[in-house]
Coordinates of N, CA and C in Angstrom, one line a residue:
M1 N 30.8 68.4 -72.7 CA 29.3 68.1 -72.8 C 28.9 66.9 -71.9
V2 N 29.7 65.9 -71.9 CA 29.5 64.7 -71.0 C 29.5 65.1 -69.6
E3 N 30.4 66.0 -69.2 CA 30.5 66.5 -67.8 C 29.2 67.2 -67.4
L4 N 28.7 68.1 -68.3 CA 27.5 68.9 -68.0 C 26.3 67.9 -67.9
R5 N 26.3 66.9 -68.7 CA 25.2 66.0 -68.7 C 25.2 65.2 -67.3
A6 N 26.4 64.8 -66.9 CA 26.5 64.1 -65.6 C 26.0 65.0 -64.5
I7 N 26.4 66.3 -64.5 CA 25.9 67.2 -63.4 C 24.4 67.3 -63.5
Y8 N 23.9 67.4 -64.7 CA 22.4 67.5 -64.8 C 21.7 66.3 -64.3
I9 N 22.2 65.1 -64.7 CA 21.6 63.8 -64.3 C 21.6 63.7 -62.7
L10 N 22.7 64.0 -62.1 CA 22.7 63.9 -60.6 C 21.9 64.9 -60.0
W11 N 21.8 66.1 -60.5 CA 20.9 67.2 -60.0 C 19.5 66.7 -60.1
L12 N 19.1 66.2 -61.3 CA 17.7 65.8 -61.6 C 17.3 64.6 -60.6
R13 N 18.3 63.7 -60.4 CA 18.0 62.6 -59.5 C 17.6 63.1 -58.1
D14 N 18.4 64.1 -57.6 CA 18.1 64.6 -56.2 C 16.8 65.3 -56.2
V15 N 16.5 66.1 -57.2 CA 15.3 66.9 -57.3 C 14.0 66.0 -57.4
L16 N 14.1 64.9 -58.2 CA 13.0 64.0 -58.3 C 12.8 63.2 -57.1
K17 N 13.9 62.8 -56.4 CA 13.8 62.1 -55.1 C 13.0 63.0 -54.1
Y18 N 13.4 64.3 -54.1 CA 12.7 65.2 -53.2 C 11.2 65.4 -53.5
R19 N 11.0 65.5 -54.8 CA 9.6 65.7 -55.3 C 8.7 64.5 -55.0
R20 N 9.2 63.3 -55.1 CA 8.5 62.1 -54.8 C 8.3 61.8 -53.4
A21 N 9.1 62.3 -52.5 CA 9.0 62.0 -51.1 C 8.2 63.0 -50.3
R22 N 6.9 62.8 -50.3 CA 6.0 63.8 -49.6 C 6.3 63.9 -48.1
E23 N 6.7 62.8 -47.5 CA 7.0 62.8 -46.0 C 8.3 63.7 -45.8
R24 N 9.2 63.7 -46.7 CA 10.4 64.5 -46.6 C 10.0 66.0 -46.7
Q25 N 9.1 66.3 -47.6 CA 8.6 67.7 -47.8 C 7.9 68.1 -46.6
I26 N 7.0 67.3 -46.0 CA 6.3 67.7 -44.8 C 7.2 67.8 -43.6
G27 N 8.1 66.8 -43.5 CA 9.1 66.8 -42.4 C 10.0 68.0 -42.4
S28 N 10.4 68.5 -43.6 CA 11.3 69.7 -43.7 C 10.6 71.0 -43.3
L29 N 9.2 70.9 -43.3 CA 8.5 72.1 -42.9 C 7.9 72.0 -41.5
A30 N 7.8 70.8 -40.9 CA 7.2 70.6 -39.7 C 7.9 71.3 -38.5
M31 N 9.2 71.1 -38.4 CA 9.9 71.7 -37.3 C 10.0 73.2 -37.4
P32 N 10.4 73.8 -38.5 CA 10.3 75.3 -38.6 C 9.0 75.9 -38.4
L33 N 7.9 75.2 -38.8 CA 6.6 75.7 -38.6 C 6.2 75.7 -37.1
M34 N 6.7 74.6 -36.4 CA 6.4 74.6 -34.9 C 7.2 75.7 -34.2
F35 N 8.4 76.0 -34.7 CA 9.1 77.2 -34.1 C 8.3 78.5 -34.4
L36 N 7.9 78.6 -35.6 CA 7.2 79.8 -36.0 C 5.9 80.0 -35.2
L37 N 5.1 78.9 -35.1 CA 3.9 78.9 -34.3 C 4.1 79.2 -32.9
F38 N 4.9 78.4 -32.2 CA 5.0 78.5 -30.8 C 5.8 79.7 -30.4
L39 N 6.9 80.0 -31.0 CA 7.7 81.1 -30.7 C 7.1 82.4 -31.2
G40 N 6.6 82.4 -32.4 CA 6.1 83.6 -33.1 C 4.9 84.1 -32.4
F41 N 3.9 83.2 -32.1 CA 2.7 83.6 -31.4 C 2.9 83.7 -29.9
G42 N 3.8 82.8 -29.4 CA 4.0 82.8 -27.9 C 4.7 84.1 -27.4
F43 N 5.7 84.6 -28.2 CA 6.4 85.8 -27.7 C 5.9 87.1 -28.4
S44 N 4.8 87.0 -29.1 CA 4.3 88.2 -29.8 C 3.9 89.3 -28.8
G45 N 3.5 89.0 -27.6 CA 3.1 90.1 -26.7 C 4.2 90.4 -25.7
A46 N 5.3 89.7 -25.7 CA 6.4 89.8 -24.7 C 7.2 91.0 -25.0
S47 N 7.8 91.5 -24.0 CA 8.8 92.6 -24.2 C 10.2 92.0 -24.2
I48 N 10.8 92.1 -25.4 CA 12.1 91.5 -25.6 C 13.2 92.6 -25.6
P49 N 14.2 92.5 -24.7 CA 15.2 93.5 -24.6 C 16.0 93.7 -26.0
G50 N 16.2 94.9 -26.4 CA 16.8 95.1 -27.7 C 15.9 95.1 -28.9
L51 N 14.7 94.8 -28.7 CA 13.7 94.7 -29.8 C 12.7 95.8 -29.6
N52 N 12.5 96.7 -30.5 CA 11.6 97.8 -30.4 C 10.2 97.2 -30.1
S53 N 9.4 97.8 -29.2 CA 8.1 97.3 -28.8 C 7.1 97.3 -29.9
R54 N 7.4 98.1 -30.9 CA 6.4 98.2 -32.1 C 6.8 97.2 -33.1
T55 N 7.9 96.5 -33.0 CA 8.3 95.5 -34.0 C 7.5 94.2 -33.8
D56 N 7.0 93.7 -35.0 CA 6.2 92.5 -35.0 C 7.2 91.3 -34.8
Y57 N 7.0 90.5 -33.8 CA 8.0 89.4 -33.5 C 8.1 88.4 -34.7
M58 N 7.0 88.2 -35.4 CA 7.1 87.3 -36.5 C 8.0 87.8 -37.6
K59 N 8.1 89.1 -37.8 CA 9.0 89.7 -38.8 C 10.5 89.5 -38.3
F60 N 10.7 89.5 -37.0 CA 12.0 89.3 -36.4 C 12.4 87.8 -36.5
L61 N 11.4 86.9 -36.4 CA 11.7 85.5 -36.2 C 11.9 84.8 -37.6
V62 N 11.1 85.1 -38.6 CA 11.1 84.4 -39.9 C 12.5 84.3 -40.5
P63 N 13.2 85.4 -40.6 CA 14.6 85.2 -41.2 C 15.5 84.3 -40.5
G64 N 15.4 84.2 -39.2 CA 16.2 83.3 -38.4 C 15.8 81.8 -38.6
I65 N 14.5 81.6 -38.6 CA 14.0 80.3 -38.9 C 14.3 79.8 -40.3
L66 N 14.2 80.7 -41.3 CA 14.6 80.4 -42.6 C 16.1 80.0 -42.7
G67 N 16.9 80.7 -42.0 CA 18.4 80.4 -41.9 C 18.6 79.0 -41.3
M68 N 17.9 78.8 -40.2 CA 18.0 77.5 -39.5 C 17.6 76.4 -40.4
N69 N 16.5 76.5 -41.1 CA 16.0 75.5 -42.1 C 17.0 75.3 -43.2
M70 N 17.6 76.3 -43.7 CA 18.6 76.2 -44.7 C 19.8 75.4 -44.2
L71 N 20.2 75.8 -43.0 CA 21.4 75.1 -42.4 C 21.2 73.6 -42.2
F72 N 20.1 73.3 -41.6 CA 19.9 71.8 -41.3 C 19.6 71.1 -42.6
G73 N 18.8 71.6 -43.5 CA 18.5 70.9 -44.7 C 19.7 70.7 -45.6
S74 N 20.5 71.7 -45.7 CA 21.7 71.6 -46.5 C 22.7 70.6 -46.0
M75 N 23.0 70.7 -44.7 CA 24.1 69.9 -44.1 C 23.7 68.4 -44.2
F76 N 22.4 68.1 -43.9 CA 22.0 66.7 -43.9 C 21.8 66.1 -45.3
S77 N 21.9 67.0 -46.3 CA 21.8 66.4 -47.6 C 23.0 65.5 -48.0
G78 N 24.1 65.7 -47.2 CA 25.3 64.9 -47.4 C 25.1 63.4 -47.0
I79 N 24.0 63.1 -46.3 CA 23.8 61.7 -45.9 C 23.4 60.9 -47.0
S80 N 22.9 61.5 -48.1 CA 22.6 60.7 -49.3 C 23.8 60.0 -49.9
V81 N 25.0 60.6 -49.7 CA 26.2 60.0 -50.2 C 26.4 58.7 -49.5
L82 N 26.2 58.7 -48.2 CA 26.3 57.5 -47.4 C 25.3 56.4 -47.8
W83 N 24.1 56.8 -48.1 CA 23.1 55.8 -48.5 C 23.5 55.3 -49.9
D84 N 24.0 56.2 -50.8 CA 24.5 55.7 -52.1 C 25.7 54.7 -51.9
K85 N 26.6 55.0 -51.0 CA 27.7 54.0 -50.7 C 27.1 52.7 -50.3
E86 N 26.1 52.7 -49.4 CA 25.6 51.5 -48.8 C 24.9 50.6 -49.9
F87 N 24.2 51.3 -50.8 CA 23.4 50.5 -51.8 C 24.2 50.4 -53.1
G88 N 25.4 50.8 -53.2 CA 26.2 50.6 -54.4 C 26.1 51.6 -55.5
F89 N 25.2 52.6 -55.4 CA 25.0 53.5 -56.5 C 26.3 54.4 -56.6
L90 N 26.9 54.8 -55.5 CA 28.1 55.6 -55.6 C 29.2 54.9 -56.3
K91 N 29.4 53.6 -56.2 CA 30.4 52.9 -56.9 C 30.1 52.9 -58.4
E92 N 28.8 52.8 -58.7 CA 28.4 52.9 -60.2 C 28.8 54.2 -60.8
I93 N 28.5 55.3 -60.1 CA 28.8 56.6 -60.7 C 30.3 57.0 -60.7
M94 N 31.0 56.3 -59.7 CA 32.4 56.6 -59.7 C 33.2 56.0 -60.8
V95 N 32.7 54.9 -61.4 CA 33.3 54.3 -62.5 C 32.8 54.8 -63.9
A96 N 31.9 55.7 -63.8 CA 31.4 56.3 -65.0 C 32.5 57.2 -65.6
P97 N 32.5 57.4 -67.0 CA 33.6 58.2 -67.6 C 33.4 59.7 -67.5
V98 N 33.2 60.1 -66.2 CA 33.1 61.6 -66.0 C 34.1 61.9 -64.8
S99 N 34.4 63.1 -64.7 CA 35.3 63.5 -63.6 C 34.6 63.5 -62.2
R100 N 35.4 63.3 -61.2 CA 34.8 63.4 -59.9 C 34.3 64.8 -59.5
V101 N 34.9 65.8 -60.1 CA 34.4 67.1 -59.9 C 33.0 67.3 -60.4
S102 N 32.7 66.7 -61.6 CA 31.3 66.7 -62.1 C 30.4 66.0 -61.2
I103 N 30.8 64.9 -60.6 CA 29.9 64.1 -59.7 C 29.7 65.0 -58.5
A104 N 30.7 65.6 -57.9 CA 30.5 66.5 -56.7 C 29.6 67.7 -57.1
L105 N 29.8 68.3 -58.2 CA 29.0 69.4 -58.6 C 27.6 69.1 -58.8
G106 N 27.3 67.9 -59.4 CA 25.9 67.4 -59.5 C 25.3 67.2 -58.2
R107 N 26.0 66.6 -57.2 CA 25.4 66.4 -55.9 C 25.2 67.7 -55.2
I108 N 26.1 68.6 -55.3 CA 26.0 69.9 -54.7 C 24.8 70.7 -55.3
A109 N 24.7 70.6 -56.6 CA 23.6 71.3 -57.2 C 22.2 70.7 -56.8
G110 N 22.1 69.4 -56.7 CA 20.9 68.7 -56.3 C 20.5 69.0 -54.9
G111 N 21.5 68.9 -54.0 CA 21.2 69.2 -52.6 C 20.9 70.7 -52.4
G112 N 21.6 71.6 -53.1 CA 21.4 73.0 -53.0 C 20.0 73.4 -53.5
T113 N 19.6 72.7 -54.5 CA 18.2 73.0 -55.1 C 17.1 72.6 -54.1
T114 N 17.3 71.3 -53.6 CA 16.2 70.9 -52.7 C 16.2 71.7 -51.4
S115 N 17.3 72.1 -50.9 CA 17.4 73.0 -49.7 C 16.8 74.3 -50.0
L116 N 17.0 74.9 -51.2 CA 16.4 76.2 -51.6 C 14.9 76.0 -51.7
I117 N 14.4 74.9 -52.3 CA 13.0 74.7 -52.4 C 12.4 74.7 -51.0
Q118 N 13.0 74.0 -50.0 CA 12.5 73.9 -48.7 C 12.4 75.3 -48.1
G119 N 13.5 76.1 -48.3 CA 13.5 77.5 -47.7 C 12.4 78.3 -48.3
L120 N 12.2 78.2 -49.6 CA 11.2 79.0 -50.3 C 9.8 78.6 -49.9
L121 N 9.6 77.3 -49.7 CA 8.3 76.8 -49.2 C 8.0 77.4 -47.8
L122 N 9.0 77.4 -47.0 CA 8.8 77.9 -45.6 C 8.5 79.4 -45.7
F123 N 9.2 80.1 -46.6 CA 9.0 81.6 -46.8 C 7.5 81.8 -47.2
V124 N 7.0 81.1 -48.1 CA 5.6 81.2 -48.6 C 4.6 80.9 -47.4
V125 N 4.9 79.8 -46.7 CA 4.0 79.5 -45.6 C 4.0 80.5 -44.5
S126 N 5.2 81.2 -44.3 CA 5.3 82.2 -43.2 C 4.3 83.3 -43.5
F127 N 3.9 83.6 -44.7 CA 2.9 84.7 -45.0 C 1.5 84.3 -44.4
L128 N 1.2 82.9 -44.5 CA 0.0 82.5 -43.9 C -0.1 82.6 -42.4
L129 N 1.1 82.7 -41.8 CA 1.2 82.8 -40.3 C 1.3 84.3 -39.8
G130 N 1.2 85.2 -40.8 CA 1.2 86.6 -40.4 C 2.5 87.4 -40.8
F131 N 3.4 86.8 -41.4 CA 4.6 87.5 -41.8 C 4.2 88.4 -43.0
S132 N 4.8 89.6 -42.9 CA 4.5 90.6 -44.0 C 5.7 91.4 -44.2
F133 N 5.8 92.1 -45.4 CA 6.9 93.0 -45.7 C 6.7 94.3 -45.0
N134 N 7.8 95.0 -44.9 CA 7.7 96.4 -44.3 C 7.0 97.3 -45.3
T135 N 5.8 97.8 -44.8 CA 5.0 98.6 -45.7 C 5.6 100.0 -46.0
S136 N 6.6 100.4 -45.2 CA 7.1 101.8 -45.4 C 8.0 101.8 -46.6
F137 N 8.4 100.7 -47.1 CA 9.3 100.7 -48.3 C 8.4 100.5 -49.5
S138 N 9.0 100.9 -50.6 CA 8.3 100.8 -51.9 C 8.2 99.3 -52.3
I139 N 7.4 99.0 -53.3 CA 7.2 97.6 -53.8 C 8.6 97.2 -54.5
L140 N 9.2 98.1 -55.2 CA 10.4 97.8 -55.8 C 11.5 97.4 -54.8
H141 N 11.5 98.1 -53.7 CA 12.5 97.8 -52.6 C 12.2 96.4 -52.1
N142 N 10.9 96.0 -51.9 CA 10.6 94.7 -51.4 C 10.9 93.6 -52.4
V143 N 10.7 93.9 -53.7 CA 11.0 92.9 -54.7 C 12.6 92.7 -54.8
F144 N 13.3 93.8 -54.7 CA 14.8 93.7 -54.6 C 15.2 92.9 -53.4
G145 N 14.6 93.1 -52.3 CA 14.9 92.4 -51.0 C 14.6 90.9 -51.2
V146 N 13.5 90.5 -51.8 CA 13.2 89.1 -52.0 C 14.3 88.5 -53.0
F147 N 14.6 89.2 -54.0 CA 15.7 88.7 -55.0 C 17.0 88.5 -54.2
M148 N 17.4 89.4 -53.4 CA 18.6 89.3 -52.6 C 18.5 88.1 -51.6
M149 N 17.3 88.0 -51.1 CA 17.1 86.9 -50.1 C 17.3 85.5 -50.8
I150 N 16.8 85.4 -52.0 CA 16.9 84.1 -52.8 C 18.4 83.9 -53.1
I151 N 19.1 84.9 -53.5 CA 20.6 84.8 -53.8 C 21.3 84.3 -52.5
F152 N 21.0 84.9 -51.4 CA 21.7 84.5 -50.1 C 21.3 83.1 -49.7
M153 N 20.1 82.8 -49.9 CA 19.6 81.4 -49.6 C 20.3 80.4 -50.4
A154 N 20.5 80.7 -51.7 CA 21.2 79.8 -52.6 C 22.7 79.7 -52.2
L155 N 23.3 80.8 -51.8 CA 24.7 80.7 -51.4 C 24.9 79.9 -50.1
I156 N 23.9 80.1 -49.1 CA 23.9 79.3 -47.9 C 23.8 77.8 -48.2
A157 N 22.8 77.5 -49.1 CA 22.5 76.1 -49.4 C 23.8 75.5 -50.1
L158 N 24.4 76.2 -51.0 CA 25.5 75.6 -51.7 C 26.7 75.4 -50.8
T159 N 26.9 76.4 -49.9 CA 28.0 76.3 -48.9 C 27.9 75.1 -48.0
F160 N 26.7 75.0 -47.4 CA 26.5 73.9 -46.4 C 26.3 72.6 -47.0
V161 N 25.8 72.5 -48.2 CA 25.7 71.2 -48.9 C 27.1 70.7 -49.2
S162 N 28.0 71.6 -49.7 CA 29.4 71.3 -49.9 C 30.1 70.8 -48.7
L163 N 29.8 71.5 -47.6 CA 30.4 71.0 -46.3 C 29.9 69.7 -45.9
G164 N 28.6 69.5 -46.0 CA 28.0 68.2 -45.7 C 28.5 67.1 -46.5
L165 N 28.7 67.3 -47.8 CA 29.3 66.3 -48.7 C 30.7 66.0 -48.4
A166 N 31.5 67.1 -48.0 CA 32.9 66.9 -47.6 C 33.0 65.9 -46.4
F167 N 32.1 66.2 -45.4 CA 32.1 65.3 -44.3 C 31.7 63.9 -44.6
A168 N 30.6 63.8 -45.4 CA 30.0 62.4 -45.8 C 31.0 61.6 -46.6
S169 N 31.8 62.3 -47.4 CA 32.7 61.5 -48.3 C 33.8 60.9 -47.5
N170 N 34.1 61.3 -46.3 CA 35.1 60.8 -45.4 C 34.6 59.9 -44.3
M171 N 33.2 59.6 -44.4 CA 32.6 58.8 -43.3 C 32.3 57.4 -43.9
R172 N 32.1 56.5 -42.9 CA 31.7 55.1 -43.3 C 30.2 54.8 -43.0
D173 N 29.7 55.4 -42.0 CA 28.3 55.1 -41.6 C 27.5 56.4 -41.3
A174 N 26.2 56.3 -41.3 CA 25.3 57.4 -41.1 C 25.3 57.9 -39.7
Q175 N 25.5 57.0 -38.7 CA 25.5 57.4 -37.3 C 26.7 58.4 -37.0
G176 N 27.9 58.0 -37.6 CA 29.1 58.9 -37.4 C 28.9 60.2 -38.1
F177 N 28.3 60.2 -39.2 CA 28.0 61.4 -39.9 C 27.1 62.3 -39.1
E178 N 26.0 61.8 -38.6 CA 25.1 62.6 -37.8 C 25.8 63.2 -36.6
M179 N 26.6 62.4 -35.9 CA 27.3 62.9 -34.8 C 28.2 64.1 -35.1
I180 N 29.0 64.0 -36.2 CA 29.9 65.0 -36.7 C 29.1 66.3 -37.1
I181 N 28.1 66.0 -37.9 CA 27.2 67.2 -38.4 C 26.6 67.9 -37.2
N182 N 26.1 67.2 -36.2 CA 25.5 67.9 -35.0 C 26.6 68.6 -34.3
F183 N 27.8 68.1 -34.2 CA 28.9 68.7 -33.5 C 29.3 70.0 -34.2
V184 N 29.1 70.1 -35.6 CA 29.4 71.3 -36.3 C 28.2 72.3 -36.4
M185 N 27.0 71.7 -36.5 CA 25.8 72.5 -36.7 C 25.4 73.3 -35.5
F186 N 25.3 72.6 -34.4 CA 24.7 73.2 -33.2 C 25.5 74.4 -32.7
P187 N 26.8 74.4 -32.7 CA 27.5 75.7 -32.3 C 27.1 76.8 -33.3
L188 N 27.0 76.5 -34.6 CA 26.6 77.5 -35.6 C 25.2 78.0 -35.3
F189 N 24.3 77.1 -35.0 CA 23.0 77.4 -34.7 C 22.8 78.3 -33.5
F190 N 23.5 77.9 -32.4 CA 23.4 78.7 -31.1 C 24.1 80.0 -31.2
L191 N 25.2 80.1 -31.9 CA 26.0 81.3 -32.0 C 25.3 82.3 -32.9
S192 N 24.4 81.8 -33.8 CA 23.7 82.8 -34.7 C 22.6 83.5 -33.9

C-alpha cells in the first residue's frame, strides 16, 4: 500500500507541475503547430512521390507530428530527475521508506501522463487546422482507431520516458543529458 501511494504521489507531482506551467503547455504545442501550419498548408498543393494525389497532406502529416511530439516530450521528461538532483528533492525521496522501483514507476507514470496529455492536446488542435477522419469508414471504426491511437501513444510515452529516465539517472548535469538525448533522438526522428 505504501508503494502504491509513493507511485501516486510522484505521478501527482509531475501532473500538477505540468498543469501549473502554462509556458510548458504552450511550448509543447508551439513547435508541432508550426510544423503542421507550415508543412501542412505549404505542401498541401504539392505533388509528393508515393502519396496519392487525392490524399489530404494534413491527414498524412498529423500522425507523424504526433509521434514526433510524443518522442521529444517523453525523452526530455528525464531532465526533471537532474533538476531534482540539483535541488535535493531526489535525495529526499531516495531515503523514503519505499523501494526504488516505486520511485521509478512514479516518475515514469508522471512523465508518461504529461506526454500523453501533450499528444492529445495536439490531436485536438489538429482538427482546428483541417485534420479529419476518413469518412469512408464507419463511426465505430473511427472510434476504435482513436482508442488504439491512445493506447499506442501511451506505450510510446512510457517507453521513451523510461529511456529518458535511464539516461538521466546516470548523468550529472543537464547539458550532458541534452547532448546524449539529442544523439539518441535525432536518428530516431530522421529514420522515421
